[in-house]
């Protein structure tokens, strides 16, 4: 099965309720890091997660 991840999924599926943008970012960050830990044996997924994390950090700064 193909494994695709995007920030939208991290935001929508994992963050419910009314969060401030800072809480939202913290939540996304926490979820990405948790998945990195969970999939650390799978280099393909880890690579995608690292890419996603970099993308997220760039978005956060803009």
PDB file of C-alpha atoms in Angstrom:
ATOM      1  CA  UNK A   1       0.000   0.000   0.000  1.00  0.00           C
ATOM      2  CA  UNK A   2       1.229   3.476  -0.749  1.00  0.00           C
ATOM      3  CA  UNK A   3       1.842   5.696   2.210  1.00  0.00           C
ATOM      4  CA  UNK A   4       1.132   9.342   1.598  1.00  0.00           C
ATOM      5  CA  UNK A   5       1.262  12.054   4.183  1.00  0.00           C
ATOM      6  CA  UNK A   6       0.434  15.690   4.005  1.00  0.00           C
ATOM      7  CA  UNK A   7       0.055  18.544   6.425  1.00  0.00           C
ATOM      8  CA  UNK A   8      -3.668  18.752   5.811  1.00  0.00           C
ATOM      9  CA  UNK A   9      -4.121  15.239   7.108  1.00  0.00           C
ATOM     10  CA  UNK A  10      -2.053  16.016  10.175  1.00  0.00           C
ATOM     11  CA  UNK A  11      -4.078  19.110  10.774  1.00  0.00           C
ATOM     12  CA  UNK A  12      -7.584  17.875  10.081  1.00  0.00           C
ATOM     13  CA  UNK A  13      -7.515  14.307  11.329  1.00  0.00           C
ATOM     14  CA  UNK A  14      -5.473  14.889  14.418  1.00  0.00           C
ATOM     15  CA  UNK A  15      -6.476  18.357  15.612  1.00  0.00           C
ATOM     16  CA  UNK A  16     -10.055  18.776  16.711  1.00  0.00           C
ATOM     17  CA  UNK A  17     -11.750  21.675  18.402  1.00  0.00           C
ATOM     18  CA  UNK A  18     -10.807  25.312  18.300  1.00  0.00           C
ATOM     19  CA  UNK A  19      -7.059  25.599  18.597  1.00  0.00           C
ATOM     20  CA  UNK A  20      -4.975  28.723  18.285  1.00  0.00           C
ATOM     21  CA  UNK A  21      -2.511  28.655  15.393  1.00  0.00           C
ATOM     22  CA  UNK A  22       0.327  28.043  17.893  1.00  0.00           C
ATOM     23  CA  UNK A  23      -1.496  25.086  19.467  1.00  0.00           C
ATOM     24  CA  UNK A  24      -2.285  23.791  15.984  1.00  0.00           C
ATOM     25  CA  UNK A  25       1.401  23.951  15.004  1.00  0.00           C
ATOM     26  CA  UNK A  26       2.461  22.275  18.245  1.00  0.00           C
ATOM     27  CA  UNK A  27      -0.104  19.545  17.644  1.00  0.00           C
ATOM     28  CA  UNK A  28       1.111  18.902  14.073  1.00  0.00           C
ATOM     29  CA  UNK A  29       4.724  18.864  15.251  1.00  0.00           C
ATOM     30  CA  UNK A  30       3.909  16.428  18.056  1.00  0.00           C
ATOM     31  CA  UNK A  31       2.060  14.114  15.656  1.00  0.00           C
ATOM     32  CA  UNK A  32       4.846  14.109  13.073  1.00  0.00           C
ATOM     33  CA  UNK A  33       7.441  13.356  15.761  1.00  0.00           C
ATOM     34  CA  UNK A  34       5.277  10.567  17.172  1.00  0.00           C
ATOM     35  CA  UNK A  35       4.995   9.000  13.714  1.00  0.00           C
ATOM     36  CA  UNK A  36       8.754   9.334  13.191  1.00  0.00           C
ATOM     37  CA  UNK A  37       9.242   7.289  16.336  1.00  0.00           C
ATOM     38  CA  UNK A  38       6.543   4.803  15.322  1.00  0.00           C
ATOM     39  CA  UNK A  39       7.957   4.187  11.819  1.00  0.00           C
ATOM     40  CA  UNK A  40      11.670   4.515  12.587  1.00  0.00           C
ATOM     41  CA  UNK A  41      12.366   1.071  11.120  1.00  0.00           C
ATOM     42  CA  UNK A  42      10.898   2.083   7.761  1.00  0.00           C
ATOM     43  CA  UNK A  43      13.306   4.389   5.941  1.00  0.00           C
ATOM     44  CA  UNK A  44      10.830   5.280   3.179  1.00  0.00           C
ATOM     45  CA  UNK A  45       8.231   6.535   5.625  1.00  0.00           C
ATOM     46  CA  UNK A  46      10.857   8.268   7.762  1.00  0.00           C
ATOM     47  CA  UNK A  47      12.152  10.034   4.653  1.00  0.00           C
ATOM     48  CA  UNK A  48       8.644  11.269   3.831  1.00  0.00           C
ATOM     49  CA  UNK A  49       8.053  12.373   7.409  1.00  0.00           C
ATOM     50  CA  UNK A  50      11.352  14.264   7.508  1.00  0.00           C
ATOM     51  CA  UNK A  51      10.456  15.981   4.246  1.00  0.00           C
ATOM     52  CA  UNK A  52       7.038  16.842   5.644  1.00  0.00           C
ATOM     53  CA  UNK A  53       8.583  18.194   8.830  1.00  0.00           C
ATOM     54  CA  UNK A  54      10.937  20.456   6.857  1.00  0.00           C
ATOM     55  CA  UNK A  55       8.040  21.662   4.719  1.00  0.00           C
ATOM     56  CA  UNK A  56       6.016  22.345   7.854  1.00  0.00           C
ATOM     57  CA  UNK A  57       8.853  24.318   9.459  1.00  0.00           C
ATOM     58  CA  UNK A  58       9.222  26.446   6.328  1.00  0.00           C
ATOM     59  CA  UNK A  59       5.471  27.122   6.284  1.00  0.00           C
ATOM     60  CA  UNK A  60       5.523  28.022   9.949  1.00  0.00           C
ATOM     61  CA  UNK A  61       8.215  30.637   9.374  1.00  0.00           C
ATOM     62  CA  UNK A  62       6.457  32.291   6.449  1.00  0.00           C
TER      63      UNK A  62
END
